[in-house]
PDB file of C-alpha atoms and ligand atoms in Angstrom:
ATOM      1  CA  UNK A   1     298.421 -57.100 161.259  1.00 93.00           C
ATOM      2  CA  UNK A   2     295.561 -58.892 160.127  1.00 96.00           C
ATOM      3  CA  UNK A   3     292.298 -58.327 158.535  1.00 98.00           C
ATOM      4  CA  UNK A   4     290.537 -60.814 160.575  1.00 97.00           C
ATOM      5  CA  UNK A   5     291.469 -58.939 163.921  1.00 98.00           C
ATOM      6  CA  UNK A   6     288.656 -57.073 164.769  1.00 98.00           C
ATOM      7  CA  UNK A   7     287.855 -52.956 164.482  1.00 98.00           C
ATOM      8  CA  UNK A   8     288.447 -51.111 168.550  1.00 98.00           C
ATOM      9  CA  UNK A   9     285.700 -48.778 169.767  1.00 98.00           C
ATOM     10  CA  UNK A  10     285.348 -47.215 172.411  1.00 98.00           C
ATOM     11  CA  UNK A  11     283.184 -44.278 174.224  1.00 97.00           C
ATOM     12  CA  UNK A  12     281.874 -43.163 177.064  1.00 96.00           C
ATOM     13  CA  UNK A  13     278.580 -44.789 177.051  1.00 93.00           C
ATOM     14  CA  UNK A  14     275.779 -46.251 174.215  1.00 91.00           C
ATOM     15  CA  UNK A  15     276.580 -43.115 172.076  1.00 92.00           C
ATOM     16  CA  UNK A  16     279.578 -45.252 170.214  1.00 95.00           C
ATOM     17  CA  UNK A  17     277.136 -47.880 169.164  1.00 93.00           C
ATOM     18  CA  UNK A  18     275.338 -44.449 166.505  1.00 94.00           C
ATOM     19  CA  UNK A  19     278.961 -45.076 165.177  1.00 96.00           C
ATOM     20  CA  UNK A  20     279.933 -49.000 165.335  1.00 96.00           C
ATOM     21  CA  UNK A  21     276.740 -49.865 163.885  1.00 94.00           C
ATOM     22  CA  UNK A  22     277.342 -47.313 160.675  1.00 97.00           C
ATOM     23  CA  UNK A  23     280.800 -49.576 160.135  1.00 97.00           C
ATOM     24  CA  UNK A  24     279.028 -52.233 160.778  1.00 95.00           C
ATOM     25  CA  UNK A  25     276.297 -51.545 157.920  1.00 96.00           C
ATOM     26  CA  UNK A  26     279.421 -50.572 155.788  1.00 97.00           C
ATOM     27  CA  UNK A  27     281.505 -53.414 156.120  1.00 98.00           C
ATOM     28  CA  UNK A  28     278.930 -56.396 157.440  1.00 96.00           C
ATOM     29  CA  UNK A  29     282.314 -58.943 157.322  1.00 97.00           C
ATOM     30  CA  UNK A  30     284.127 -56.835 159.764  1.00 97.00           C
ATOM     31  CA  UNK A  31     283.996 -58.107 164.316  1.00 96.00           C
ATOM     32  CA  UNK A  32     283.607 -55.064 166.600  1.00 96.00           C
ATOM     33  CA  UNK A  33     285.275 -54.586 170.133  1.00 97.00           C
ATOM     34  CA  UNK A  34     282.777 -52.054 171.800  1.00 97.00           C
ATOM     35  CA  UNK A  35     284.100 -50.791 175.604  1.00 97.00           C
ATOM     36  CA  UNK A  36     281.387 -48.243 176.875  1.00 96.00           C
ATOM     37  CA  UNK A  37     283.710 -46.566 180.019  1.00 97.00           C
ATOM     38  CA  UNK A  38     279.641 -45.762 181.247  1.00 95.00           C
ATOM     39  CA  UNK A  39     281.744 -45.742 185.205  1.00 96.00           C
ATOM     40  CA  UNK A  40     283.619 -42.811 183.786  1.00 96.00           C
ATOM     41  CA  UNK A  41     280.307 -41.308 181.485  1.00 93.00           C
ATOM     42  CA  UNK A  42     279.404 -38.162 180.899  1.00 95.00           C
ATOM     43  CA  UNK A  43     282.910 -37.604 179.434  1.00 97.00           C
ATOM     44  CA  UNK A  44     281.096 -34.749 179.192  1.00 95.00           C
ATOM     45  CA  UNK A  45     281.593 -33.013 182.863  1.00 95.00           C
ATOM     46  CA  UNK A  46     284.908 -34.382 182.964  1.00 96.00           C
ATOM     47  CA  UNK A  47     287.743 -32.914 182.866  1.00 96.00           C
ATOM     48  CA  UNK A  48     290.332 -32.590 179.576  1.00 96.00           C
ATOM     49  CA  UNK A  49     293.214 -34.593 181.806  1.00 97.00           C
ATOM     50  CA  UNK A  50     290.345 -37.089 182.272  1.00 98.00           C
ATOM     51  CA  UNK A  51     288.768 -37.756 179.196  1.00 98.00           C
ATOM     52  CA  UNK A  52     292.632 -38.070 178.257  1.00 98.00           C
ATOM     53  CA  UNK A  53     293.367 -40.759 180.806  1.00 98.00           C
ATOM     54  CA  UNK A  54     290.239 -42.596 180.364  1.00 98.00           C
ATOM     55  CA  UNK A  55     290.946 -43.257 176.372  1.00 98.00           C
ATOM     56  CA  UNK A  56     294.612 -44.536 176.307  1.00 98.00           C
ATOM     57  CA  UNK A  57     293.751 -46.509 178.974  1.00 98.00           C
ATOM     58  CA  UNK A  58     290.866 -48.329 177.089  1.00 98.00           C
ATOM     59  CA  UNK A  59     293.653 -48.189 173.636  1.00 98.00           C
ATOM     60  CA  UNK A  60     295.487 -50.462 175.952  1.00 98.00           C
ATOM     61  CA  UNK A  61     293.046 -52.071 175.894  1.00 98.00           C
ATOM     62  CA  UNK A  62     291.402 -52.709 172.760  1.00 98.00           C
ATOM     63  CA  UNK A  63     295.210 -53.479 171.602  1.00 98.00           C
ATOM     64  CA  UNK A  64     295.615 -56.586 174.571  1.00 97.00           C
ATOM     65  CA  UNK A  65     292.416 -57.990 172.672  1.00 97.00           C
ATOM     66  CA  UNK A  66     293.407 -57.441 169.687  1.00 98.00           C
ATOM     67  CA  UNK A  67     292.397 -54.474 167.216  1.00 98.00           C
ATOM     68  CA  UNK A  68     293.262 -53.234 163.863  1.00 98.00           C
ATOM     69  CA  UNK A  69     291.859 -49.812 164.142  1.00 98.00           C
ATOM     70  CA  UNK A  70     290.474 -47.677 166.786  1.00 98.00           C
ATOM     71  CA  UNK A  71     288.311 -45.552 166.242  1.00 98.00           C
ATOM     72  CA  UNK A  72     287.258 -43.299 168.972  1.00 98.00           C
ATOM     73  CA  UNK A  73     283.186 -42.952 169.161  1.00 98.00           C
ATOM     74  CA  UNK A  74     282.827 -40.098 171.141  1.00 98.00           C
ATOM     75  CA  UNK A  75     283.928 -36.470 170.081  1.00 98.00           C
ATOM     76  CA  UNK A  76     284.560 -34.984 173.520  1.00 97.00           C
ATOM     77  CA  UNK A  77     287.569 -38.267 173.439  1.00 98.00           C
ATOM     78  CA  UNK A  78     288.283 -36.823 170.482  1.00 98.00           C
ATOM     79  CA  UNK A  79     288.240 -33.308 170.649  1.00 97.00           C
ATOM     80  CA  UNK A  80     291.005 -34.076 173.493  1.00 96.00           C
ATOM     81  CA  UNK A  81     292.783 -37.848 172.577  1.00 97.00           C
ATOM     82  CA  UNK A  82     292.849 -37.815 168.861  1.00 97.00           C
ATOM     83  CA  UNK A  83     295.744 -35.962 168.757  1.00 96.00           C
ATOM     84  CA  UNK A  84     297.885 -37.407 170.964  1.00 97.00           C
ATOM     85  CA  UNK A  85     296.684 -41.107 170.698  1.00 98.00           C
ATOM     86  CA  UNK A  86     297.758 -40.746 167.050  1.00 98.00           C
ATOM     87  CA  UNK A  87     300.775 -39.775 167.361  1.00 98.00           C
ATOM     88  CA  UNK A  88     302.017 -41.766 170.047  1.00 98.00           C
ATOM     89  CA  UNK A  89     300.707 -45.435 168.138  1.00 97.00           C
ATOM     90  CA  UNK A  90     301.601 -43.954 164.146  1.00 97.00           C
ATOM     91  CA  UNK A  91     303.414 -47.161 162.199  1.00 96.00           C
ATOM     92  CA  UNK A  92     301.834 -49.121 165.307  1.00 97.00           C
ATOM     93  CA  UNK A  93     297.796 -49.000 164.518  1.00 98.00           C
ATOM     94  CA  UNK A  94     295.810 -46.211 163.099  1.00 98.00           C
ATOM     95  CA  UNK A  95     293.259 -44.039 165.706  1.00 98.00           C
ATOM     96  CA  UNK A  96     290.258 -42.324 164.013  1.00 98.00           C
ATOM     97  CA  UNK A  97     288.330 -39.859 165.975  1.00 98.00           C
ATOM     98  CA  UNK A  98     284.726 -38.112 165.087  1.00 98.00           C
ATOM     99  CA  UNK A  99     286.167 -34.675 164.187  1.00 98.00           C
ATOM    100  CA  UNK A 100     288.419 -34.099 161.714  1.00 97.00           C
ATOM    101  CA  UNK A 101     286.014 -35.934 159.270  1.00 97.00           C
ATOM    102  CA  UNK A 102     283.358 -34.348 159.394  1.00 97.00           C
ATOM    103  CA  UNK A 103     284.926 -31.847 159.807  1.00 98.00           C
ATOM    104  CA  UNK A 104     286.452 -31.490 156.421  1.00 97.00           C
ATOM    105  CA  UNK A 105     282.565 -33.124 155.550  1.00 97.00           C
ATOM    106  CA  UNK A 106     281.647 -29.604 156.719  1.00 98.00           C
ATOM    107  CA  UNK A 107     283.697 -27.560 154.794  1.00 98.00           C
ATOM    108  CA  UNK A 108     283.233 -29.085 151.295  1.00 97.00           C
ATOM    109  CA  UNK A 109     279.111 -27.642 151.424  1.00 97.00           C
ATOM    110  CA  UNK A 110     278.414 -24.174 150.338  1.00 97.00           C
ATOM    111  CA  UNK A 111     277.489 -23.301 154.167  1.00 98.00           C
ATOM    112  CA  UNK A 112     277.512 -19.926 154.775  1.00 98.00           C
ATOM    113  CA  UNK A 113     276.748 -20.548 158.391  1.00 98.00           C
ATOM    114  CA  UNK A 114     276.402 -24.017 160.849  1.00 98.00           C
ATOM    115  CA  UNK A 115     275.827 -24.964 163.891  1.00 98.00           C
ATOM    116  CA  UNK A 116     277.763 -27.265 166.313  1.00 98.00           C
ATOM    117  CA  UNK A 117     276.263 -28.939 169.794  1.00 98.00           C
ATOM    118  CA  UNK A 118     277.983 -31.163 171.599  1.00 98.00           C
ATOM    119  CA  UNK A 119     279.197 -31.554 175.201  1.00 97.00           C
ATOM    120  CA  UNK A 120     280.835 -29.422 178.043  1.00 97.00           C
ATOM    121  CA  UNK A 121     284.359 -30.609 176.721  1.00 97.00           C
ATOM    122  CA  UNK A 122     283.453 -31.472 173.545  1.00 98.00           C
ATOM    123  CA  UNK A 123     283.120 -27.397 172.962  1.00 98.00           C
ATOM    124  CA  UNK A 124     284.636 -25.698 175.581  1.00 97.00           C
ATOM    125  CA  UNK A 125     288.079 -27.205 173.448  1.00 97.00           C
ATOM    126  CA  UNK A 126     286.395 -25.084 170.497  1.00 97.00           C
ATOM    127  CA  UNK A 127     288.351 -27.608 167.547  1.00 97.00           C
ATOM    128  CA  UNK A 128     285.261 -27.476 165.646  1.00 97.00           C
ATOM    129  CA  UNK A 129     285.050 -23.988 165.295  1.00 96.00           C
ATOM    130  CA  UNK A 130     289.612 -24.233 164.875  1.00 97.00           C
ATOM    131  CA  UNK A 131     289.392 -26.754 162.693  1.00 97.00           C
ATOM    132  CA  UNK A 132     286.299 -25.276 160.960  1.00 98.00           C
ATOM    133  CA  UNK A 133     288.348 -21.934 160.342  1.00 97.00           C
ATOM    134  CA  UNK A 134     292.289 -23.150 159.348  1.00 97.00           C
ATOM    135  CA  UNK A 135     289.802 -25.019 156.274  1.00 97.00           C
ATOM    136  CA  UNK A 136     286.963 -22.566 154.915  1.00 98.00           C
ATOM    137  CA  UNK A 137     288.127 -19.016 157.291  1.00 97.00           C
ATOM    138  CA  UNK A 138     285.228 -17.286 155.998  1.00 97.00           C
ATOM    139  CA  UNK A 139     282.127 -19.739 157.413  1.00 98.00           C
ATOM    140  CA  UNK A 140     280.600 -18.719 160.540  1.00 98.00           C
ATOM    141  CA  UNK A 141     280.183 -20.730 163.726  1.00 98.00           C
ATOM    142  CA  UNK A 142     277.598 -21.060 166.385  1.00 98.00           C
ATOM    143  CA  UNK A 143     278.711 -23.356 169.291  1.00 98.00           C
ATOM    144  CA  UNK A 144     276.461 -24.423 172.285  1.00 98.00           C
ATOM    145  CA  UNK A 145     276.909 -26.854 175.027  1.00 98.00           C
ATOM    146  CA  UNK A 146     274.418 -29.392 175.156  1.00 98.00           C
ATOM    147  CA  UNK A 147     275.525 -30.818 178.825  1.00 97.00           C
ATOM    148  CA  UNK A 148     271.834 -32.035 179.600  1.00 96.00           C
ATOM    149  CA  UNK A 149     271.515 -34.198 176.294  1.00 96.00           C
ATOM    150  CA  UNK A 150     273.690 -37.474 176.459  1.00 94.00           C
ATOM    151  CA  UNK A 151     273.185 -38.532 180.234  1.00 92.00           C
ATOM    152  CA  UNK A 152     269.811 -38.185 178.972  1.00 93.00           C
ATOM    153  CA  UNK A 153     269.696 -40.255 176.100  1.00 92.00           C
ATOM    154  CA  UNK A 154     272.502 -42.647 177.798  1.00 88.00           C
ATOM    155  CA  UNK A 155     269.054 -43.177 180.342  1.00 87.00           C
ATOM    156  CA  UNK A 156     267.012 -43.954 177.283  1.00 85.00           C
ATOM    157  CA  UNK A 157     264.925 -41.514 177.960  1.00 87.00           C
ATOM    158  CA  UNK A 158     264.347 -40.506 174.462  1.00 90.00           C
ATOM    159  CA  UNK A 159     261.826 -39.722 171.896  1.00 90.00           C
ATOM    160  CA  UNK A 160     259.016 -37.946 174.042  1.00 91.00           C
ATOM    161  CA  UNK A 161     257.799 -35.077 174.924  1.00 90.00           C
ATOM    162  CA  UNK A 162     260.091 -34.235 178.131  1.00 92.00           C
ATOM    163  CA  UNK A 163     263.523 -34.635 175.742  1.00 95.00           C
ATOM    164  CA  UNK A 164     262.038 -32.709 172.764  1.00 96.00           C
ATOM    165  CA  UNK A 165     261.298 -29.997 175.066  1.00 96.00           C
ATOM    166  CA  UNK A 166     264.747 -30.043 176.683  1.00 97.00           C
ATOM    167  CA  UNK A 167     266.244 -30.636 172.522  1.00 98.00           C
ATOM    168  CA  UNK A 168     263.462 -27.728 171.366  1.00 97.00           C
ATOM    169  CA  UNK A 169     264.657 -24.779 174.346  1.00 98.00           C
ATOM    170  CA  UNK A 170     268.164 -26.034 173.458  1.00 98.00           C
ATOM    171  CA  UNK A 171     268.179 -25.565 169.830  1.00 98.00           C
ATOM    172  CA  UNK A 172     266.208 -22.131 170.363  1.00 98.00           C
ATOM    173  CA  UNK A 173     269.160 -20.300 171.228  1.00 98.00           C
ATOM    174  CA  UNK A 174     270.105 -16.886 169.665  1.00 98.00           C
ATOM    175  CA  UNK A 175     273.561 -17.911 168.883  1.00 97.00           C
ATOM    176  CA  UNK A 176     271.904 -20.327 166.208  1.00 98.00           C
ATOM    177  CA  UNK A 177     270.012 -18.164 164.381  1.00 97.00           C
ATOM    178  CA  UNK A 178     269.947 -18.473 160.367  1.00 97.00           C
ATOM    179  CA  UNK A 179     272.275 -21.875 159.955  1.00 98.00           C
ATOM    180  CA  UNK A 180     271.865 -22.869 157.213  1.00 98.00           C
ATOM    181  CA  UNK A 181     273.480 -26.872 158.627  1.00 98.00           C
ATOM    182  CA  UNK A 182     273.430 -27.443 162.692  1.00 98.00           C
ATOM    183  CA  UNK A 183     275.796 -30.486 163.216  1.00 98.00           C
ATOM    184  CA  UNK A 184     275.518 -33.436 166.399  1.00 98.00           C
ATOM    185  CA  UNK A 185     279.203 -33.300 167.493  1.00 98.00           C
ATOM    186  CA  UNK A 186     278.030 -35.357 170.878  1.00 97.00           C
ATOM    187  CA  UNK A 187     277.673 -39.596 169.318  1.00 96.00           C
ATOM    188  CA  UNK A 188     274.896 -39.878 171.792  1.00 94.00           C
ATOM    189  CA  UNK A 189     272.771 -37.434 169.942  1.00 96.00           C
ATOM    190  CA  UNK A 190     271.899 -39.595 166.141  1.00 95.00           C
ATOM    191  CA  UNK A 191     269.529 -41.319 168.849  1.00 93.00           C
ATOM    192  CA  UNK A 192     267.738 -37.564 169.044  1.00 96.00           C
ATOM    193  CA  UNK A 193     268.243 -36.994 166.246  1.00 96.00           C
ATOM    194  CA  UNK A 194     264.160 -37.485 165.346  1.00 96.00           C
ATOM    195  CA  UNK A 195     263.271 -34.912 167.362  1.00 97.00           C
ATOM    196  CA  UNK A 196     266.086 -32.281 166.026  1.00 98.00           C
ATOM    197  CA  UNK A 197     264.545 -32.927 162.698  1.00 97.00           C
ATOM    198  CA  UNK A 198     261.100 -32.542 163.896  1.00 96.00           C
ATOM    199  CA  UNK A 199     262.136 -28.808 165.863  1.00 97.00           C
ATOM    200  CA  UNK A 200     264.016 -27.451 161.774  1.00 97.00           C
ATOM    201  CA  UNK A 201     260.712 -28.771 159.576  1.00 95.00           C
ATOM    202  CA  UNK A 202     263.411 -29.664 157.131  1.00 89.00           C
ATOM    203  CA  UNK A 203     264.286 -25.974 157.116  1.00 93.00           C
ATOM    204  CA  UNK A 204     268.188 -27.204 158.087  1.00 97.00           C
ATOM    205  CA  UNK A 205     270.866 -29.270 157.572  1.00 98.00           C
ATOM    206  CA  UNK A 206     271.361 -31.921 160.550  1.00 98.00           C
ATOM    207  CA  UNK A 207     274.917 -34.120 159.960  1.00 97.00           C
ATOM    208  CA  UNK A 208     275.432 -36.197 162.474  1.00 93.00           C
ATOM    209  CA  UNK A 209     279.150 -38.404 161.919  1.00 90.00           C
ATOM    210  CA  UNK A 210     277.986 -41.682 161.726  1.00 96.00           C
ATOM    211  CA  UNK A 211     278.516 -41.986 158.274  1.00 96.00           C
ATOM    212  CA  UNK A 212     281.157 -40.243 157.986  1.00 97.00           C
ATOM    213  CA  UNK A 213     283.471 -41.490 160.257  1.00 97.00           C
ATOM    214  CA  UNK A 214     282.525 -45.490 159.489  1.00 98.00           C
ATOM    215  CA  UNK A 215     284.261 -44.280 155.994  1.00 98.00           C
ATOM    216  CA  UNK A 216     287.109 -42.312 157.102  1.00 97.00           C
ATOM    217  CA  UNK A 217     287.332 -46.369 158.909  1.00 98.00           C
ATOM    218  CA  UNK A 218     286.775 -48.326 155.555  1.00 98.00           C
ATOM    219  CA  UNK A 219     289.121 -45.476 153.837  1.00 98.00           C
ATOM    220  CA  UNK A 220     291.867 -46.437 156.019  1.00 98.00           C
ATOM    221  CA  UNK A 221     291.239 -49.978 156.115  1.00 98.00           C
ATOM    222  CA  UNK A 222     291.599 -50.111 152.793  1.00 98.00           C
ATOM    223  CA  UNK A 223     294.350 -48.011 152.370  1.00 98.00           C
ATOM    224  CA  UNK A 224     296.724 -50.679 154.853  1.00 98.00           C
ATOM    225  CA  UNK A 225     294.806 -53.312 153.189  1.00 98.00           C
ATOM    226  CA  UNK A 226     293.323 -54.170 156.292  1.00 98.00           C
ATOM    227  CA  UNK A 227     288.975 -54.310 154.620  1.00 98.00           C
ATOM    228  CA  UNK A 228     288.013 -57.932 155.981  1.00 98.00           C
ATOM    229  CA  UNK A 229     285.165 -60.026 153.989  1.00 95.00           C
ATOM    230  CA  UNK A 230     285.705 -62.993 155.631  1.00 97.00           C
ATOM    231  CA  UNK A 231     283.594 -64.814 157.569  1.00 96.00           C
ATOM    232  CA  UNK A 232     281.969 -62.454 160.121  1.00 93.00           C
ATOM    233  CA  UNK A 233     283.331 -63.662 163.188  1.00 93.00           C
ATOM    234  CA  UNK A 234     281.557 -62.680 166.620  1.00 92.00           C
ATOM    235  CA  UNK A 235     281.667 -58.583 167.834  1.00 94.00           C
ATOM    236  CA  UNK A 236     282.149 -58.386 171.991  1.00 94.00           C
ATOM    237  CA  UNK A 237     280.918 -55.564 173.767  1.00 95.00           C
ATOM    238  CA  UNK A 238     283.001 -54.544 177.181  1.00 96.00           C
ATOM    239  CA  UNK A 239     281.604 -51.773 179.783  1.00 97.00           C
ATOM    240  CA  UNK A 240     283.416 -50.467 182.642  1.00 97.00           C
ATOM    241  CA  UNK A 241     279.748 -50.493 184.534  1.00 96.00           C
ATOM    242  CA  UNK A 242     277.215 -52.992 183.750  1.00 93.00           C
ATOM    243  CA  UNK A 243     274.052 -50.680 183.195  1.00 90.00           C
ATOM    244  CA  UNK A 244     270.463 -52.130 181.734  1.00 88.00           C
ATOM    245  CA  UNK A 245     270.216 -49.514 179.512  1.00 85.00           C
ATOM    246  CA  UNK A 246     273.520 -50.145 177.903  1.00 88.00           C
ATOM    247  CA  UNK A 247     272.210 -53.612 177.281  1.00 88.00           C
ATOM    248  CA  UNK A 248     269.376 -53.352 176.442  1.00 86.00           C
ATOM    249  CA  UNK A 249     270.609 -50.500 173.572  1.00 85.00           C
ATOM    250  CA  UNK A 250     273.603 -52.907 172.767  1.00 86.00           C
ATOM    251  CA  UNK A 251     270.225 -55.493 172.046  1.00 84.00           C
ATOM    252  CA  UNK A 252     268.383 -52.811 169.955  1.00 82.00           C
ATOM    253  CA  UNK A 253     271.440 -51.822 167.706  1.00 82.00           C
ATOM    254  CA  UNK A 254     273.297 -54.667 166.852  1.00 81.00           C
ATOM    255  CA  UNK A 255     269.669 -56.882 167.220  1.00 70.00           C
ATOM    256  CA  UNK A 256     270.290 -60.339 168.925  1.00 69.00           C
ATOM    257  CA  UNK A 257     272.021 -61.772 172.070  1.00 68.00           C
ATOM    258  CA  UNK A 258     274.732 -59.801 173.318  1.00 79.00           C
ATOM    259  CA  UNK A 259     276.994 -60.607 176.024  1.00 84.00           C
ATOM    260  CA  UNK A 260     277.909 -57.379 178.137  1.00 90.00           C
ATOM    261  CA  UNK A 261     281.542 -57.693 179.895  1.00 94.00           C
ATOM    262  CA  UNK A 262     282.364 -55.997 183.127  1.00 95.00           C
ATOM    263  CA  UNK A 263     286.498 -54.968 183.156  1.00 95.00           C
ATOM    264  CA  UNK A 264     288.339 -53.202 184.519  1.00 91.00           C
ATOM    265  CA  UNK A 265     290.559 -50.371 183.253  1.00 87.00           C
TER     266      UNK A 265
HETATM  267  N1  DGL B 301     278.895 -39.990 173.290  1.00 76.58           N
HETATM  268  C1  DGL B 301     280.027 -38.846 173.735  1.00 76.58           C
HETATM  269  C2  DGL B 301     280.544 -37.711 172.973  1.00 76.58           C
HETATM  270  O1  DGL B 301     280.541 -37.508 171.720  1.00 76.58           O
HETATM  271  C3  DGL B 301     279.810 -37.976 174.531  1.00 76.58           C
HETATM  272  C4  DGL B 301     279.184 -37.951 175.507  1.00 76.58           C
HETATM  273  C5  DGL B 301     279.613 -38.093 177.262  1.00 76.58           C
HETATM  274  O2  DGL B 301     279.419 -36.488 178.037  1.00 76.58           O
HETATM  275  O3  DGL B 301     279.842 -39.119 178.021  1.00 76.58           O
HETATM  276  O4  DGL B 301     280.921 -36.979 172.856  1.00 76.58           O
END
């Protein structure tokens, strides 16, 4: 493994770009290979077996393209596949998910009650509750699946009155009464963070995973002596099915002309 190899990142669609961008901001020399599994989006509505299968194939693809580390920039895939993939590739390549780093962060704070929103796959796995209970048994967790949000965002539908109404309707759920922090347990949700902040009017901490995960990636690369500081090489973007909104978001996020290649996995 060489430091000059790229960082492999994947999600079901555009959500993982929120993580990829945070990694680029923190590690500007690193090149990225990004895979958006748009053909199978939304992962949140898929079975654990299907998500596991896609995650395995994408990981193989990213390794075949020279990735030096794999970032599962998707909570749904992290919830069902991260442990298995970490075991499978142990000693070969490090696999970082988005859930453990955020749980470490949350449990390091003095919160008494936290809310979690994510896809049906993520919330149905109960992984946040389980990990938080292990580390902070007294912390109360209120979790709610919010399945309309990721497809809405993937379609470029946010920052308008309809998206705000849907967000408000989910966040006003009775179970969130008294939460001190709301965890955005879907990598699409940083794109609606402004609207979530507007709902809470600064009364609740809104925690997104992007920088926390970027730091976990930096730490892993540094420990493996794989941090790259040479001249930046080009990023590569792949999708399983071309969509206009993926292309548009990639341009907005990476502020440059990007080439998106469609590949079958
Ligand atoms: N971005 C993905 C996540 O973090 C989910 C979106 C989807 O349902 O495909 O869970």
